[in-house]
mmCIF file of C-alpha atoms in Angstrom:
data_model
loop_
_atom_site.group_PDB
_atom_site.id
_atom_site.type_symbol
_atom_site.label_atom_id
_atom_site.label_comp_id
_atom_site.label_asym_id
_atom_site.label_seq_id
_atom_site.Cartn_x
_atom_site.Cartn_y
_atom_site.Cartn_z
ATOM 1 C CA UNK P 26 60.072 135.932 37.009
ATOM 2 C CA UNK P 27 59.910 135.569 40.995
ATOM 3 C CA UNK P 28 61.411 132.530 42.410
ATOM 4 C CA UNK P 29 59.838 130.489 44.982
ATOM 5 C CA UNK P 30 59.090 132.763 47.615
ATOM 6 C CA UNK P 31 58.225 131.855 51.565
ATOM 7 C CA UNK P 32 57.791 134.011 54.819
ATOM 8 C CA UNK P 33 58.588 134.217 57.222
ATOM 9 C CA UNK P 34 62.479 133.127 56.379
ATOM 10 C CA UNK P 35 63.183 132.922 60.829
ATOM 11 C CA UNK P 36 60.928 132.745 63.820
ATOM 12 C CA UNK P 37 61.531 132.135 67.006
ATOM 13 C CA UNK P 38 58.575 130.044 68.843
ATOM 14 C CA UNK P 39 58.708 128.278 72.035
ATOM 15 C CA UNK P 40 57.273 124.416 73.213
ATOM 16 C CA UNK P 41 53.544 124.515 73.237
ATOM 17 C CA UNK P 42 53.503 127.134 70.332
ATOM 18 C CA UNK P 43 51.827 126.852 67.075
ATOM 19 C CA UNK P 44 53.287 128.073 64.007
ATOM 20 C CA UNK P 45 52.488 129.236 60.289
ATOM 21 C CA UNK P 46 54.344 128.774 57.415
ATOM 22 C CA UNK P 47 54.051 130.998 54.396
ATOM 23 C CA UNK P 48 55.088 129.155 50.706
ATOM 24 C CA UNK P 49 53.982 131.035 47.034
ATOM 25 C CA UNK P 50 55.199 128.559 44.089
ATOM 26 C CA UNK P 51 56.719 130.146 40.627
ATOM 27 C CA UNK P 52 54.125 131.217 38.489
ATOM 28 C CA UNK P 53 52.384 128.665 36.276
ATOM 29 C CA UNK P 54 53.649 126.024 39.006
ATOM 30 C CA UNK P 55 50.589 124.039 40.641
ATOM 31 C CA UNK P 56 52.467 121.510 43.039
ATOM 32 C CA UNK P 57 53.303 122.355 45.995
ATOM 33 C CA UNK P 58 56.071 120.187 48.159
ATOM 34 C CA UNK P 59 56.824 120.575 51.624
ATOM 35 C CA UNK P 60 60.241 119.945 53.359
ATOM 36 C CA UNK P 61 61.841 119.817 56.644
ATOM 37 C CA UNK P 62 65.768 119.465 57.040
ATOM 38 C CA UNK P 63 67.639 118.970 59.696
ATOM 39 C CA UNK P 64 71.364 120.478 59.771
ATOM 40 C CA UNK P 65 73.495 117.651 58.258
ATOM 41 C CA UNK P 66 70.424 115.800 56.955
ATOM 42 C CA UNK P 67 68.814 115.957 53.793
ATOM 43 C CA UNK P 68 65.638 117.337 53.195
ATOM 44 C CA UNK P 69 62.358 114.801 54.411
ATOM 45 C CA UNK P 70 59.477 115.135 53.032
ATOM 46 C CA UNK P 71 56.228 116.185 54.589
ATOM 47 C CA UNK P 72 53.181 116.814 52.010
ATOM 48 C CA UNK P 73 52.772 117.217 48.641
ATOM 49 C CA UNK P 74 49.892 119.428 47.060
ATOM 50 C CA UNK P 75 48.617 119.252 43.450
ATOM 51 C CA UNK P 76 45.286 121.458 42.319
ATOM 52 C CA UNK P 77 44.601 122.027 45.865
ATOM 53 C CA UNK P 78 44.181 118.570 47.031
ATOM 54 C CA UNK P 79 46.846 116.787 49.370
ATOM 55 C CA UNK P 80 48.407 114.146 47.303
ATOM 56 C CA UNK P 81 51.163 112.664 49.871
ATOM 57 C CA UNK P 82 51.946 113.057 53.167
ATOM 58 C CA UNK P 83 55.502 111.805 54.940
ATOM 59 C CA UNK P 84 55.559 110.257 57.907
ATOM 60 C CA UNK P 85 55.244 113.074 59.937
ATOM 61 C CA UNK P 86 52.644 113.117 63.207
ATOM 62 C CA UNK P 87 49.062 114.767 62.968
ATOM 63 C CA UNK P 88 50.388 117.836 64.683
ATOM 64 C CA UNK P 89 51.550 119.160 61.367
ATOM 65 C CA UNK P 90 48.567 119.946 58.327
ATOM 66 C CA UNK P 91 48.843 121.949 54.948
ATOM 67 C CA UNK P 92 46.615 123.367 52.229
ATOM 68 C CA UNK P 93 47.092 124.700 49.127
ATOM 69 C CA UNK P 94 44.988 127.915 47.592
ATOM 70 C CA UNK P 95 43.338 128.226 44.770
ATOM 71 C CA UNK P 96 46.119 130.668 43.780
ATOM 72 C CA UNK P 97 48.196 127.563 43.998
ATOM 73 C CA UNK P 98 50.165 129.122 47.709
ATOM 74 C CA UNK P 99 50.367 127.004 50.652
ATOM 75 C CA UNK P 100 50.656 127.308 53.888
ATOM 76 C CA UNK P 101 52.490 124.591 56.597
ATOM 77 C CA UNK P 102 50.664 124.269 60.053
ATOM 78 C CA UNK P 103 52.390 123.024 63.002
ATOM 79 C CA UNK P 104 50.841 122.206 66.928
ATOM 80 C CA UNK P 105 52.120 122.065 69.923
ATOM 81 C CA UNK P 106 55.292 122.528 69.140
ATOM 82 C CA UNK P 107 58.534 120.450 70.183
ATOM 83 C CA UNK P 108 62.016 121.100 70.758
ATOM 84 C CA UNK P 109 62.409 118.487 67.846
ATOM 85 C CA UNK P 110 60.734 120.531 65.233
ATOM 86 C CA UNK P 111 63.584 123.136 65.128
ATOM 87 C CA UNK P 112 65.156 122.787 61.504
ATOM 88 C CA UNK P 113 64.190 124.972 58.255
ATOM 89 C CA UNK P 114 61.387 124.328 56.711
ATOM 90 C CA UNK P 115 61.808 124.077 52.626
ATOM 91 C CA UNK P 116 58.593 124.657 49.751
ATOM 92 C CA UNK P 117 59.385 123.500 46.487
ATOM 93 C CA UNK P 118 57.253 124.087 43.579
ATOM 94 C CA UNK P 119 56.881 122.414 40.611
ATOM 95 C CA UNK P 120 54.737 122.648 37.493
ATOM 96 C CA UNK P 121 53.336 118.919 38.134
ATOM 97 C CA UNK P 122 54.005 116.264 40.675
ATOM 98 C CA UNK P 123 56.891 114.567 38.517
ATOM 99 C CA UNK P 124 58.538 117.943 37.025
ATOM 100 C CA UNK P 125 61.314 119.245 38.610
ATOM 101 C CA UNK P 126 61.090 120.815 41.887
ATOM 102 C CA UNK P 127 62.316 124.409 42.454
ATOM 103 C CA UNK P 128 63.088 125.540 46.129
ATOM 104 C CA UNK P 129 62.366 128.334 48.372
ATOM 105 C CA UNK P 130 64.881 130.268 50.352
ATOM 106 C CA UNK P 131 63.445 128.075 53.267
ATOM 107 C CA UNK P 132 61.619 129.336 56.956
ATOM 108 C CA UNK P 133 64.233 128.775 60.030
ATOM 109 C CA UNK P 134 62.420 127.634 62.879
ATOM 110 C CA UNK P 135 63.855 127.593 66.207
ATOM 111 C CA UNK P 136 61.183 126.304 69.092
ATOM 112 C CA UNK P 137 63.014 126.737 72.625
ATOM 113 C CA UNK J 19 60.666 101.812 52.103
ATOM 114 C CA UNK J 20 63.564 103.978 49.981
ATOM 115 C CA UNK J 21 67.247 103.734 51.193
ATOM 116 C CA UNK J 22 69.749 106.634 49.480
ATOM 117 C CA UNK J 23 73.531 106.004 50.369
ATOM 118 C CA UNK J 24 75.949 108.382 49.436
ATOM 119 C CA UNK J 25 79.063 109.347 50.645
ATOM 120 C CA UNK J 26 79.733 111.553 53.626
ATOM 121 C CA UNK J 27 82.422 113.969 52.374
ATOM 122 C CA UNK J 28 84.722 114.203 49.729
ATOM 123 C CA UNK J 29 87.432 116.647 48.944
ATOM 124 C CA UNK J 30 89.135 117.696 45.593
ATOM 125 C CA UNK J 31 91.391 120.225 43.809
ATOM 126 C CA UNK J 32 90.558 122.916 41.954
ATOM 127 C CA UNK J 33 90.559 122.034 38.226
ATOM 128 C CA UNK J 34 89.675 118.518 38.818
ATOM 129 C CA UNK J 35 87.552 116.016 37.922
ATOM 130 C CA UNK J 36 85.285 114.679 40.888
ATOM 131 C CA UNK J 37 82.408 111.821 40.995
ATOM 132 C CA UNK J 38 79.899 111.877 43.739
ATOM 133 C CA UNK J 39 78.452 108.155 43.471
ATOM 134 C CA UNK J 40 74.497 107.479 44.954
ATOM 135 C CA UNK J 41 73.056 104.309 45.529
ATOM 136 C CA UNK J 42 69.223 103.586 46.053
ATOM 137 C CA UNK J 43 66.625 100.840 46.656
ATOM 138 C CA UNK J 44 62.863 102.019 46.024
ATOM 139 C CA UNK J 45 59.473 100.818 44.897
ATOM 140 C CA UNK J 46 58.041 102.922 41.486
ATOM 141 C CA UNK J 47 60.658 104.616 40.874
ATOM 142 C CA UNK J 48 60.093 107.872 38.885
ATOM 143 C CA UNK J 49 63.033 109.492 38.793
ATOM 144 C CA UNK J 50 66.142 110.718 40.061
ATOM 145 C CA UNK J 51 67.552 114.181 40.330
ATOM 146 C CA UNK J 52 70.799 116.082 41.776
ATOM 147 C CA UNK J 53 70.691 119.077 43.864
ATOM 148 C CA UNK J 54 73.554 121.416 45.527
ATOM 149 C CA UNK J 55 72.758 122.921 48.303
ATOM 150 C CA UNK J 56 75.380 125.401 49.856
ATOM 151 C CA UNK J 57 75.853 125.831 53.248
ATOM 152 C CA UNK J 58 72.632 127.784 54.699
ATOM 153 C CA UNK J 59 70.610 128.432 51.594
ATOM 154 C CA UNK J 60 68.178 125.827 49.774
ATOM 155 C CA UNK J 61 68.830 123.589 47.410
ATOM 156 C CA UNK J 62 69.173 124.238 44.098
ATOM 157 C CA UNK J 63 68.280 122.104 41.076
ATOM 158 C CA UNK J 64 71.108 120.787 38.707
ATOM 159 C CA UNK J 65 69.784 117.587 37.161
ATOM 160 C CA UNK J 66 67.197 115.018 36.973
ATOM 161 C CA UNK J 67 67.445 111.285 34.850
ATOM 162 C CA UNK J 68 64.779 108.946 34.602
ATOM 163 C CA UNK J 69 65.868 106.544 32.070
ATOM 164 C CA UNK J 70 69.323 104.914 31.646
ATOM 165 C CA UNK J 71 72.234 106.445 30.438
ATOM 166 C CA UNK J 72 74.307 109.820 30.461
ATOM 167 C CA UNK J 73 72.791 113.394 31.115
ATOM 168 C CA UNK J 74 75.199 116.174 30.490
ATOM 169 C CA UNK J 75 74.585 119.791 31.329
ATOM 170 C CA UNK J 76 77.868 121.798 30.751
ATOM 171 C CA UNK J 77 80.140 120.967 33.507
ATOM 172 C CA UNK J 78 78.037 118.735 35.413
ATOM 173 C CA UNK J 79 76.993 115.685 34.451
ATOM 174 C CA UNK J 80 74.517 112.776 35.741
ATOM 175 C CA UNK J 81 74.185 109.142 35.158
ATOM 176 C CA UNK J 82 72.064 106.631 35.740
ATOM 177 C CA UNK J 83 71.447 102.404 36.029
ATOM 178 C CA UNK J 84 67.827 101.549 37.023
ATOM 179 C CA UNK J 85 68.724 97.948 36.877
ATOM 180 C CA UNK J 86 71.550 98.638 39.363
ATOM 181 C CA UNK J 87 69.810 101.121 42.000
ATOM 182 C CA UNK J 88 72.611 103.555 40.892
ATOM 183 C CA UNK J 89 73.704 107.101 40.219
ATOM 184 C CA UNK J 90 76.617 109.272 39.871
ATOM 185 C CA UNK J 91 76.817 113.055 39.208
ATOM 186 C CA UNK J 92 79.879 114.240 37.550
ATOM 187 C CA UNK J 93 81.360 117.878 38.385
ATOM 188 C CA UNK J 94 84.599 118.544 35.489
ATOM 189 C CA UNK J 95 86.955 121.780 35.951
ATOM 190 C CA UNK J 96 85.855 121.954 39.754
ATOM 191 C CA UNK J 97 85.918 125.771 40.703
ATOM 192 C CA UNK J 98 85.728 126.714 44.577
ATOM 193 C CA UNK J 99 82.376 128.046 44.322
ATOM 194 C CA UNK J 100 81.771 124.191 43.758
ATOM 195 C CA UNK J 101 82.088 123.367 47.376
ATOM 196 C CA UNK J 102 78.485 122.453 48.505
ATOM 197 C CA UNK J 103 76.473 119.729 49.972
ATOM 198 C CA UNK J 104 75.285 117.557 46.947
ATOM 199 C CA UNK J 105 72.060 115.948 47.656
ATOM 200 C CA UNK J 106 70.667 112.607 45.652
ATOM 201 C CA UNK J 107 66.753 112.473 45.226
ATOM 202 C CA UNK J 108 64.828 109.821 44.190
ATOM 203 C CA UNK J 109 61.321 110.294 43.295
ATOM 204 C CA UNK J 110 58.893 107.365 43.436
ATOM 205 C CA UNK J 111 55.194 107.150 42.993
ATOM 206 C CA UNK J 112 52.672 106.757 45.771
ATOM 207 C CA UNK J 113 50.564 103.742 45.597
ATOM 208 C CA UNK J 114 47.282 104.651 44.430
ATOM 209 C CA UNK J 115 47.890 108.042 43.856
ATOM 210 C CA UNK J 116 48.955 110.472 41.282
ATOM 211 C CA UNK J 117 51.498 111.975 43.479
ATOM 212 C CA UNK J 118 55.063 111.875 43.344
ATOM 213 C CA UNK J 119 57.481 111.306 46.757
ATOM 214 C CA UNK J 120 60.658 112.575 46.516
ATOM 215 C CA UNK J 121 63.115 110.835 49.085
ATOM 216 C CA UNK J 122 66.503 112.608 49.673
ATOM 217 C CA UNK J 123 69.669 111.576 50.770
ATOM 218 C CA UNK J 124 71.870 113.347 53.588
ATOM 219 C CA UNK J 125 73.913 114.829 51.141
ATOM 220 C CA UNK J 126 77.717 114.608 50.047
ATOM 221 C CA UNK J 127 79.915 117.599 51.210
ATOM 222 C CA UNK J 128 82.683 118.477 48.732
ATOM 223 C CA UNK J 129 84.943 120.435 49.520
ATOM 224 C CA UNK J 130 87.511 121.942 46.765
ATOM 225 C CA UNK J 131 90.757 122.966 47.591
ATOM 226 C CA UNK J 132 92.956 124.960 45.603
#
């Protein structure tokens, strides 16, 4: 069985940008967790989706938005982008909210 | 709020026996799990506790005090392949919501020496 899979795994954007990220959970797995880590930090959490409805959100500003599918994918939306928002950006799926979480191979986002 | 602490680094010898501690302070907590995470990939699960007590999983093991905001994961015969970021996560419900908040900490780098 496919892993968590996301796309695309770099991009390059620049200050001002907007930028989509890509997320498609392990089969069977209806949550949908988003991620961002900064190098040497752990991963913080941005949303969490369950049956297509946003069930948590970190506190991240407005400028970045989610929605999950009804084929249970995601996608991460973030505005205007700042030099701050550089780090890789991690989807983790689980089967529920409290199951174990299973990452992706993560999106690398550099914003210059 | 949540608060993780765990140790910055730690280094061992190959063959060893090393114990990464984690301490936490949270409101509905839910959970608990380990993850390693080598250098530029994602993290990868390796266990998860949620009541008190001893979880072992060949030659990594977990353990966990509720009462004492407290966790250590336990890595026996240490191979090199073990050195790796280890990340704590504590998973807590939202208020209101059937949603569950994982909170990580910054990780503890081992490093295994031969």
């Amino acid at each position: 069985d496919a892993g968590v899979t996301q796309s695309p795994t770099h991009l390059i954007k620049t200050r001002g940008q907007h930028v989509t990220l890509r997320c498609s959970p392990i089969s069977g797995h209806k949550s949908v967790s988003w991620y961002q880590q900064v190098l040497g930090q752990g991963p913080q959490f941005i949303f969490q989706y369950y049956e297509k409805e946003e069930r948590g959100r970190g506190n991240f500003p407005d400028r970045f938005s989610a929605r999950q599918f009804p084929n249970y994918s995601s996608e991460l939306n973030v505005n205007a982008l700042l030099l701050g928002d550089s780090a890789l950006y991690l989807c983790a799926s689980s089967f529920d909210p409290y199951n174990e979480q299973f990452f992706g191979p993560g999106t690398r986002l550099t914003v210059l | 709020g949540q608060n993780i602490d765990q140790p910055t680094e730690m280094t061992a010898t190959e063959g060893a026996i090393v114990q990464i501690n984690c301490t936490y302070q949270t409101s509905g907590f839910n959970g608990l799990f380990w993850y390693q995470q080598h250098a530029g990939e994602a993290p990868t699960f390796l266990s998860y506790n949620v009541l008190d007590g001893l979880e072992e999983k060949g030659r990594f093991s977990s353990f966990l005090s509720r009462s004492k905001g407290y966790s250590y994961l336990l890595l026996k015969e240490l191979q090199m392949k073990d050195s790796a970021s280890y990340l704590c996560a504590v998973r807590s419900r939202f208020y209101n919501t059937n949603a569950g908040k994982s909170t990580f900490g910054d990780g503890t780098t081992l490093t295994v020496k031969p």
